[in-house]
């Protein structure tokens, strides 16, 4: 049985990779803020996803009997949905943080402060979804197995 605390530890390592890559990319792309967040989050998600898969497979989730590349394909699909959800939330948070109420953020000594904070907020918000999706799909036999189980239960 997968435990959420173990997942938080392994996902924490993956998140550290993700956040570091995003922050570096935002620094490099600060001249183009409209595309910087999306590009940076894609790079960060790819790095974090790789770390998360290997650590989750090794330390958190029990084997479902599939080969690593089969599990990785399911993991990739779930991670892609997670990344898309994070992007949507991040852009929503950027819009929220651009309100006059949050104008003091502009005095922070970093480029793109709203984008940086939005990324961190989105990562936190999506963590529970990520755990549940990986638990019920990535390391539970994949999408086909889950669909067959549901179909059998209905019949």
Short mmCIF file of N, CA and C in Angstrom, two decimals:
data_model
loop_
_atom_site.label_atom_id
_atom_site.label_comp_id
_atom_site.label_asym_id
_atom_site.label_seq_id
_atom_site.Cartn_x
_atom_site.Cartn_y
_atom_site.Cartn_z
N UNK A 1 0.84 -1.18 0.00
CA UNK A 1 0.00 0.00 0.00
C UNK A 1 0.88 1.24 0.00
N UNK A 2 0.62 2.12 -0.88
CA UNK A 2 1.39 3.36 -0.99
C UNK A 2 1.00 4.31 0.12
N UNK A 3 2.01 4.97 0.68
CA UNK A 3 1.69 5.93 1.73
C UNK A 3 1.94 7.35 1.23
N UNK A 4 1.04 8.22 1.61
CA UNK A 4 1.15 9.62 1.20
C UNK A 4 2.42 10.26 1.78
N UNK A 5 2.79 10.00 3.04
CA UNK A 5 4.04 10.59 3.55
C UNK A 5 5.28 10.16 2.74
N UNK A 6 5.34 8.88 2.36
CA UNK A 6 6.47 8.44 1.52
C UNK A 6 6.44 9.15 0.18
N UNK A 7 5.23 9.30 -0.38
CA UNK A 7 5.11 9.99 -1.65
C UNK A 7 5.55 11.44 -1.52
N UNK A 8 5.18 12.08 -0.41
CA UNK A 8 5.60 13.47 -0.21
C UNK A 8 7.11 13.60 -0.17
N UNK A 9 7.79 12.60 0.40
CA UNK A 9 9.26 12.65 0.45
C UNK A 9 9.86 12.48 -0.94
N UNK A 10 9.40 11.50 -1.69
CA UNK A 10 9.96 11.29 -3.03
C UNK A 10 9.53 12.40 -3.98
N UNK A 11 8.27 12.82 -3.86
CA UNK A 11 7.80 13.93 -4.69
C UNK A 11 8.51 15.22 -4.30
N UNK A 12 8.90 15.32 -3.03
CA UNK A 12 9.66 16.49 -2.59
C UNK A 12 10.99 16.61 -3.31
N UNK A 13 11.66 15.48 -3.48
CA UNK A 13 12.93 15.48 -4.23
C UNK A 13 12.67 15.86 -5.68
N UNK A 14 11.62 15.30 -6.26
CA UNK A 14 11.27 15.63 -7.65
C UNK A 14 10.87 17.10 -7.77
N UNK A 15 10.17 17.60 -6.77
CA UNK A 15 9.75 19.00 -6.78
C UNK A 15 10.95 19.92 -6.66
N UNK A 16 11.94 19.52 -5.89
CA UNK A 16 13.16 20.33 -5.78
C UNK A 16 13.84 20.46 -7.15
N UNK A 17 13.89 19.36 -7.90
CA UNK A 17 14.45 19.40 -9.25
C UNK A 17 13.59 20.31 -10.13
N UNK A 18 12.28 20.10 -10.08
CA UNK A 18 11.33 20.89 -10.86
C UNK A 18 11.48 22.38 -10.57
N UNK A 19 11.42 22.75 -9.29
CA UNK A 19 11.49 24.16 -8.89
C UNK A 19 12.82 24.78 -9.30
N UNK A 20 13.91 24.05 -9.08
CA UNK A 20 15.22 24.59 -9.47
C UNK A 20 15.27 24.85 -10.97
N UNK A 21 14.80 23.91 -11.77
CA UNK A 21 14.81 24.10 -13.22
C UNK A 21 13.92 25.26 -13.65
N UNK A 22 12.74 25.36 -13.04
CA UNK A 22 11.82 26.46 -13.37
C UNK A 22 12.43 27.80 -13.01
N UNK A 23 13.01 27.89 -11.82
CA UNK A 23 13.59 29.16 -11.39
C UNK A 23 14.77 29.57 -12.29
N UNK A 24 15.60 28.62 -12.68
CA UNK A 24 16.71 28.91 -13.60
C UNK A 24 16.16 29.37 -14.94
N UNK A 25 15.17 28.65 -15.45
CA UNK A 25 14.59 29.02 -16.75
C UNK A 25 13.92 30.39 -16.69
N UNK A 26 13.22 30.68 -15.61
CA UNK A 26 12.58 32.00 -15.49
C UNK A 26 13.62 33.11 -15.49
N UNK A 27 14.76 32.84 -14.87
CA UNK A 27 15.83 33.83 -14.87
C UNK A 27 16.36 34.03 -16.29
N UNK A 28 16.53 32.95 -17.01
CA UNK A 28 17.06 33.03 -18.38
C UNK A 28 16.04 33.62 -19.35
N UNK A 29 14.76 33.39 -19.10
CA UNK A 29 13.72 33.82 -20.03
C UNK A 29 12.99 35.08 -19.58
N UNK A 30 13.52 35.79 -18.61
CA UNK A 30 12.80 36.93 -18.04
C UNK A 30 12.53 38.05 -19.04
N UNK A 31 13.19 38.04 -20.17
CA UNK A 31 12.94 39.05 -21.19
C UNK A 31 11.62 38.81 -21.93
N UNK A 32 11.10 37.58 -21.85
CA UNK A 32 9.86 37.21 -22.54
C UNK A 32 8.88 36.60 -21.54
N UNK A 33 8.33 37.41 -20.64
CA UNK A 33 7.50 36.84 -19.57
C UNK A 33 6.24 36.12 -20.05
N UNK A 34 5.72 36.47 -21.22
CA UNK A 34 4.49 35.83 -21.68
C UNK A 34 4.68 34.35 -21.97
N UNK A 35 5.86 33.97 -22.43
CA UNK A 35 6.12 32.55 -22.71
C UNK A 35 7.04 31.91 -21.67
N UNK A 36 7.65 32.73 -20.84
CA UNK A 36 8.63 32.21 -19.89
C UNK A 36 8.05 31.17 -18.94
N UNK A 37 6.89 31.44 -18.38
CA UNK A 37 6.31 30.53 -17.39
C UNK A 37 6.00 29.18 -18.01
N UNK A 38 5.36 29.16 -19.16
CA UNK A 38 5.02 27.88 -19.80
C UNK A 38 6.26 27.09 -20.17
N UNK A 39 7.23 27.74 -20.77
CA UNK A 39 8.47 27.05 -21.15
C UNK A 39 9.20 26.52 -19.93
N UNK A 40 9.32 27.38 -18.92
CA UNK A 40 10.02 26.98 -17.70
C UNK A 40 9.31 25.82 -17.02
N UNK A 41 7.99 25.87 -16.96
CA UNK A 41 7.25 24.79 -16.29
C UNK A 41 7.34 23.48 -17.06
N UNK A 42 7.42 23.53 -18.37
CA UNK A 42 7.59 22.30 -19.16
C UNK A 42 8.95 21.66 -18.89
N UNK A 43 10.00 22.47 -18.85
CA UNK A 43 11.33 21.96 -18.56
C UNK A 43 11.36 21.37 -17.14
N UNK A 44 10.82 22.12 -16.18
CA UNK A 44 10.79 21.65 -14.81
C UNK A 44 9.98 20.37 -14.65
N UNK A 45 8.84 20.30 -15.32
CA UNK A 45 7.99 19.10 -15.24
C UNK A 45 8.71 17.88 -15.78
N UNK A 46 9.43 18.03 -16.86
CA UNK A 46 10.17 16.90 -17.44
C UNK A 46 11.23 16.38 -16.47
N UNK A 47 11.99 17.29 -15.89
CA UNK A 47 13.02 16.88 -14.93
C UNK A 47 12.40 16.27 -13.68
N UNK A 48 11.39 16.92 -13.14
CA UNK A 48 10.73 16.41 -11.94
C UNK A 48 10.04 15.09 -12.17
N UNK A 49 9.43 14.93 -13.35
CA UNK A 49 8.72 13.69 -13.67
C UNK A 49 9.69 12.51 -13.68
N UNK A 50 10.85 12.70 -14.27
CA UNK A 50 11.83 11.61 -14.32
C UNK A 50 12.27 11.19 -12.93
N UNK A 51 12.60 12.16 -12.10
CA UNK A 51 13.01 11.86 -10.72
C UNK A 51 11.86 11.21 -9.97
N UNK A 52 10.66 11.75 -10.11
CA UNK A 52 9.50 11.22 -9.41
C UNK A 52 9.20 9.78 -9.79
N UNK A 53 9.30 9.45 -11.08
CA UNK A 53 9.02 8.08 -11.51
C UNK A 53 9.99 7.10 -10.85
N UNK A 54 11.27 7.38 -10.95
CA UNK A 54 12.24 6.42 -10.42
C UNK A 54 12.17 6.30 -8.90
N UNK A 55 11.97 7.40 -8.19
CA UNK A 55 11.86 7.32 -6.73
C UNK A 55 10.54 6.69 -6.30
N UNK A 56 9.44 7.04 -6.95
CA UNK A 56 8.14 6.46 -6.60
C UNK A 56 8.12 4.96 -6.86
N UNK A 57 8.69 4.56 -7.97
CA UNK A 57 8.72 3.14 -8.33
C UNK A 57 9.56 2.35 -7.33
N UNK A 58 10.62 2.96 -6.87
CA UNK A 58 11.55 2.28 -5.96
C UNK A 58 11.08 2.29 -4.51
N UNK A 59 10.52 3.41 -4.04
CA UNK A 59 10.29 3.57 -2.61
C UNK A 59 8.83 3.68 -2.17
N UNK A 60 7.90 3.98 -3.07
CA UNK A 60 6.55 4.29 -2.62
C UNK A 60 5.53 3.24 -3.04
N UNK A 61 5.45 2.94 -4.31
CA UNK A 61 4.37 2.10 -4.82
C UNK A 61 4.84 0.67 -5.04
N UNK A 62 3.98 -0.29 -4.71
CA UNK A 62 4.29 -1.70 -4.94
C UNK A 62 4.24 -1.99 -6.44
N UNK A 63 4.96 -3.00 -6.84
CA UNK A 63 4.99 -3.38 -8.26
C UNK A 63 3.61 -3.87 -8.69
N UNK A 64 3.23 -3.49 -9.90
CA UNK A 64 1.96 -3.97 -10.44
C UNK A 64 2.19 -5.05 -11.50
N UNK A 65 3.43 -5.51 -11.61
CA UNK A 65 3.75 -6.60 -12.51
C UNK A 65 4.08 -6.19 -13.93
N UNK A 66 3.95 -4.92 -14.25
CA UNK A 66 4.28 -4.47 -15.60
C UNK A 66 5.75 -4.11 -15.69
N UNK A 67 6.26 -4.12 -16.91
CA UNK A 67 7.65 -3.72 -17.14
C UNK A 67 7.81 -2.22 -16.89
N UNK A 68 9.03 -1.80 -16.54
CA UNK A 68 9.26 -0.38 -16.26
C UNK A 68 8.82 0.56 -17.38
N UNK A 69 9.08 0.19 -18.64
CA UNK A 69 8.70 1.10 -19.73
C UNK A 69 7.18 1.21 -19.86
N UNK A 70 6.45 0.13 -19.53
CA UNK A 70 4.99 0.21 -19.56
C UNK A 70 4.47 1.10 -18.44
N UNK A 71 5.05 0.96 -17.27
CA UNK A 71 4.67 1.83 -16.16
C UNK A 71 5.01 3.28 -16.48
N UNK A 72 6.17 3.49 -17.09
CA UNK A 72 6.59 4.86 -17.40
C UNK A 72 5.62 5.52 -18.39
N UNK A 73 5.11 4.77 -19.35
CA UNK A 73 4.15 5.36 -20.29
C UNK A 73 2.89 5.84 -19.57
N UNK A 74 2.38 5.03 -18.65
CA UNK A 74 1.22 5.46 -17.88
C UNK A 74 1.59 6.64 -16.99
N UNK A 75 2.76 6.54 -16.36
CA UNK A 75 3.24 7.61 -15.50
C UNK A 75 3.36 8.92 -16.28
N UNK A 76 3.87 8.82 -17.51
CA UNK A 76 4.02 9.99 -18.36
C UNK A 76 2.66 10.62 -18.67
N UNK A 77 1.67 9.79 -18.99
CA UNK A 77 0.33 10.32 -19.30
C UNK A 77 -0.27 11.02 -18.08
N UNK A 78 -0.13 10.41 -16.91
CA UNK A 78 -0.64 11.03 -15.68
C UNK A 78 0.13 12.32 -15.40
N UNK A 79 1.45 12.27 -15.57
CA UNK A 79 2.27 13.47 -15.33
C UNK A 79 1.94 14.58 -16.30
N UNK A 80 1.60 14.23 -17.52
CA UNK A 80 1.20 15.24 -18.50
C UNK A 80 -0.09 15.92 -18.05
N UNK A 81 -1.04 15.13 -17.55
CA UNK A 81 -2.28 15.74 -17.04
C UNK A 81 -1.98 16.62 -15.83
N UNK A 82 -1.05 16.19 -15.00
CA UNK A 82 -0.64 16.98 -13.84
C UNK A 82 0.00 18.29 -14.29
N UNK A 83 0.87 18.22 -15.28
CA UNK A 83 1.54 19.42 -15.78
C UNK A 83 0.53 20.40 -16.39
N UNK A 84 -0.44 19.88 -17.11
CA UNK A 84 -1.45 20.76 -17.71
C UNK A 84 -2.30 21.43 -16.62
N UNK A 85 -2.65 20.67 -15.61
CA UNK A 85 -3.41 21.23 -14.50
C UNK A 85 -2.59 22.30 -13.77
N UNK A 86 -1.30 22.01 -13.57
CA UNK A 86 -0.42 23.00 -12.92
C UNK A 86 -0.30 24.27 -13.75
N UNK A 87 -0.19 24.11 -15.07
CA UNK A 87 -0.12 25.30 -15.94
C UNK A 87 -1.38 26.14 -15.82
N UNK A 88 -2.53 25.49 -15.86
CA UNK A 88 -3.79 26.22 -15.76
C UNK A 88 -3.89 26.95 -14.42
N UNK A 89 -3.54 26.27 -13.36
CA UNK A 89 -3.59 26.89 -12.04
C UNK A 89 -2.57 28.02 -11.93
N UNK A 90 -1.37 27.80 -12.46
CA UNK A 90 -0.33 28.83 -12.40
C UNK A 90 -0.75 30.10 -13.13
N UNK A 91 -1.31 29.94 -14.32
CA UNK A 91 -1.74 31.13 -15.06
C UNK A 91 -2.91 31.82 -14.36
N UNK A 92 -3.77 31.04 -13.71
CA UNK A 92 -4.83 31.65 -12.91
C UNK A 92 -4.26 32.42 -11.73
N UNK A 93 -3.23 31.86 -11.10
CA UNK A 93 -2.59 32.55 -9.98
C UNK A 93 -1.84 33.80 -10.45
N UNK A 94 -1.22 33.74 -11.64
CA UNK A 94 -0.56 34.93 -12.17
C UNK A 94 -1.59 36.05 -12.36
N UNK A 95 -2.75 35.70 -12.88
CA UNK A 95 -3.82 36.70 -13.05
C UNK A 95 -4.24 37.27 -11.71
N UNK A 96 -4.38 36.40 -10.73
CA UNK A 96 -4.76 36.85 -9.39
C UNK A 96 -3.68 37.76 -8.80
N UNK A 97 -2.43 37.36 -8.94
CA UNK A 97 -1.32 38.12 -8.37
C UNK A 97 -1.06 39.44 -9.10
N UNK A 98 -1.66 39.61 -10.27
CA UNK A 98 -1.48 40.87 -11.00
C UNK A 98 -2.49 41.94 -10.57
N UNK A 99 -3.40 41.58 -9.67
CA UNK A 99 -4.35 42.55 -9.14
C UNK A 99 -3.60 43.59 -8.30
N UNK A 100 -4.17 44.77 -8.21
CA UNK A 100 -3.54 45.87 -7.47
C UNK A 100 -3.22 45.49 -6.02
N UNK A 101 -4.03 44.63 -5.44
CA UNK A 101 -3.81 44.18 -4.07
C UNK A 101 -2.42 43.59 -3.88
N UNK A 102 -1.91 42.94 -4.93
CA UNK A 102 -0.61 42.27 -4.83
C UNK A 102 0.53 43.08 -5.45
N UNK A 103 0.31 44.37 -5.69
CA UNK A 103 1.35 45.23 -6.28
C UNK A 103 2.65 45.22 -5.49
N UNK A 104 2.63 45.06 -4.16
CA UNK A 104 3.90 45.02 -3.43
C UNK A 104 4.84 43.88 -3.86
N UNK A 105 4.32 42.87 -4.54
CA UNK A 105 5.18 41.80 -5.05
C UNK A 105 6.24 42.33 -6.00
N UNK A 106 5.93 43.41 -6.67
CA UNK A 106 6.86 43.97 -7.65
C UNK A 106 8.15 44.48 -7.02
N UNK A 107 8.17 44.68 -5.72
CA UNK A 107 9.40 45.15 -5.09
C UNK A 107 10.34 44.00 -4.71
N UNK A 108 9.88 42.77 -4.86
CA UNK A 108 10.77 41.64 -4.58
C UNK A 108 11.99 41.70 -5.49
N UNK A 109 13.16 41.35 -4.97
CA UNK A 109 14.39 41.48 -5.76
C UNK A 109 14.65 40.33 -6.74
N UNK A 110 13.61 39.88 -7.42
CA UNK A 110 13.75 38.82 -8.43
C UNK A 110 12.95 39.22 -9.66
N UNK A 111 13.34 38.67 -10.79
CA UNK A 111 12.55 38.91 -11.99
C UNK A 111 11.31 38.00 -11.95
N UNK A 112 10.22 38.47 -12.51
CA UNK A 112 8.98 37.71 -12.61
C UNK A 112 8.49 37.15 -11.28
N UNK A 113 8.33 37.98 -10.26
CA UNK A 113 7.92 37.46 -8.95
C UNK A 113 6.55 36.77 -8.97
N UNK A 114 5.59 37.31 -9.71
CA UNK A 114 4.26 36.69 -9.74
C UNK A 114 4.33 35.30 -10.36
N UNK A 115 5.11 35.16 -11.43
CA UNK A 115 5.24 33.85 -12.08
C UNK A 115 5.92 32.84 -11.16
N UNK A 116 6.93 33.28 -10.43
CA UNK A 116 7.63 32.39 -9.51
C UNK A 116 6.70 31.90 -8.39
N UNK A 117 5.96 32.83 -7.81
CA UNK A 117 5.03 32.46 -6.74
C UNK A 117 3.87 31.61 -7.27
N UNK A 118 3.41 31.92 -8.47
CA UNK A 118 2.33 31.14 -9.07
C UNK A 118 2.77 29.70 -9.31
N UNK A 119 3.98 29.53 -9.77
CA UNK A 119 4.49 28.17 -9.99
C UNK A 119 4.52 27.38 -8.69
N UNK A 120 5.04 27.99 -7.63
CA UNK A 120 5.11 27.30 -6.35
C UNK A 120 3.71 26.98 -5.81
N UNK A 121 2.78 27.91 -5.96
CA UNK A 121 1.41 27.66 -5.53
C UNK A 121 0.76 26.52 -6.30
N UNK A 122 0.98 26.49 -7.60
CA UNK A 122 0.40 25.44 -8.44
C UNK A 122 0.96 24.08 -8.08
N UNK A 123 2.26 24.02 -7.80
CA UNK A 123 2.89 22.75 -7.40
C UNK A 123 2.22 22.23 -6.13
N UNK A 124 2.03 23.09 -5.16
CA UNK A 124 1.40 22.68 -3.90
C UNK A 124 -0.02 22.22 -4.08
N UNK A 125 -0.78 22.93 -4.87
CA UNK A 125 -2.19 22.62 -5.07
C UNK A 125 -2.38 21.27 -5.76
N UNK A 126 -1.51 20.92 -6.66
CA UNK A 126 -1.70 19.72 -7.48
C UNK A 126 -1.11 18.45 -6.84
N UNK A 127 -0.43 18.56 -5.73
CA UNK A 127 0.25 17.41 -5.12
C UNK A 127 -0.69 16.26 -4.80
N UNK A 128 -1.83 16.52 -4.22
CA UNK A 128 -2.76 15.44 -3.84
C UNK A 128 -3.32 14.76 -5.09
N UNK A 129 -3.68 15.55 -6.10
CA UNK A 129 -4.15 14.96 -7.37
C UNK A 129 -3.07 14.03 -7.93
N UNK A 130 -1.83 14.48 -7.93
CA UNK A 130 -0.74 13.70 -8.47
C UNK A 130 -0.59 12.36 -7.75
N UNK A 131 -0.60 12.39 -6.43
CA UNK A 131 -0.49 11.16 -5.66
C UNK A 131 -1.60 10.18 -6.01
N UNK A 132 -2.84 10.67 -5.98
CA UNK A 132 -3.98 9.79 -6.25
C UNK A 132 -3.96 9.24 -7.67
N UNK A 133 -3.61 10.07 -8.63
CA UNK A 133 -3.57 9.61 -10.03
C UNK A 133 -2.47 8.57 -10.22
N UNK A 134 -1.31 8.78 -9.65
CA UNK A 134 -0.23 7.79 -9.78
C UNK A 134 -0.59 6.50 -9.01
N UNK A 135 -1.21 6.65 -7.87
CA UNK A 135 -1.59 5.48 -7.08
C UNK A 135 -2.62 4.63 -7.81
N UNK A 136 -3.60 5.27 -8.43
CA UNK A 136 -4.70 4.52 -9.04
C UNK A 136 -4.49 4.18 -10.51
N UNK A 137 -3.50 4.78 -11.15
CA UNK A 137 -3.27 4.48 -12.56
C UNK A 137 -1.82 4.06 -12.84
N UNK A 138 -0.86 4.91 -12.55
CA UNK A 138 0.53 4.63 -12.91
C UNK A 138 1.06 3.35 -12.30
N UNK A 139 0.72 3.10 -11.03
CA UNK A 139 1.26 1.94 -10.33
C UNK A 139 0.16 0.95 -9.91
N UNK A 140 -0.93 0.96 -10.66
CA UNK A 140 -2.03 0.02 -10.37
C UNK A 140 -2.46 -0.69 -11.64
N UNK A 141 -1.53 -0.96 -12.51
CA UNK A 141 -1.84 -1.71 -13.72
C UNK A 141 -2.13 -0.87 -14.95
N UNK A 142 -2.14 0.43 -14.82
CA UNK A 142 -2.36 1.30 -15.97
C UNK A 142 -3.83 1.57 -16.24
N UNK A 143 -4.08 2.32 -17.29
CA UNK A 143 -5.45 2.73 -17.64
C UNK A 143 -6.29 1.54 -18.06
N UNK A 144 -5.73 0.66 -18.86
CA UNK A 144 -6.48 -0.50 -19.37
C UNK A 144 -6.95 -1.37 -18.20
N UNK A 145 -6.08 -1.63 -17.28
CA UNK A 145 -6.43 -2.45 -16.12
C UNK A 145 -7.56 -1.81 -15.32
N UNK A 146 -7.49 -0.50 -15.11
CA UNK A 146 -8.52 0.21 -14.35
C UNK A 146 -9.86 0.19 -15.09
N UNK A 147 -9.82 0.34 -16.41
CA UNK A 147 -11.05 0.30 -17.21
C UNK A 147 -11.67 -1.09 -17.19
N UNK A 148 -10.83 -2.13 -17.30
CA UNK A 148 -11.35 -3.50 -17.28
C UNK A 148 -11.95 -3.81 -15.92
N UNK A 149 -11.32 -3.33 -14.84
CA UNK A 149 -11.85 -3.56 -13.49
C UNK A 149 -13.20 -2.90 -13.34
N UNK A 150 -13.34 -1.68 -13.83
CA UNK A 150 -14.61 -0.94 -13.73
C UNK A 150 -15.68 -1.63 -14.58
N UNK A 151 -15.32 -2.10 -15.77
CA UNK A 151 -16.28 -2.76 -16.66
C UNK A 151 -16.76 -4.06 -16.02
N UNK A 152 -15.87 -4.82 -15.41
CA UNK A 152 -16.21 -6.07 -14.77
C UNK A 152 -17.14 -5.82 -13.57
N UNK A 153 -16.87 -4.74 -12.83
CA UNK A 153 -17.70 -4.42 -11.67
C UNK A 153 -19.12 -4.03 -12.08
N UNK A 154 -19.26 -3.36 -13.22
CA UNK A 154 -20.57 -2.92 -13.72
C UNK A 154 -21.39 -4.09 -14.23
N UNK A 155 -20.74 -5.05 -14.85
CA UNK A 155 -21.45 -6.19 -15.47
C UNK A 155 -22.06 -7.12 -14.50
#
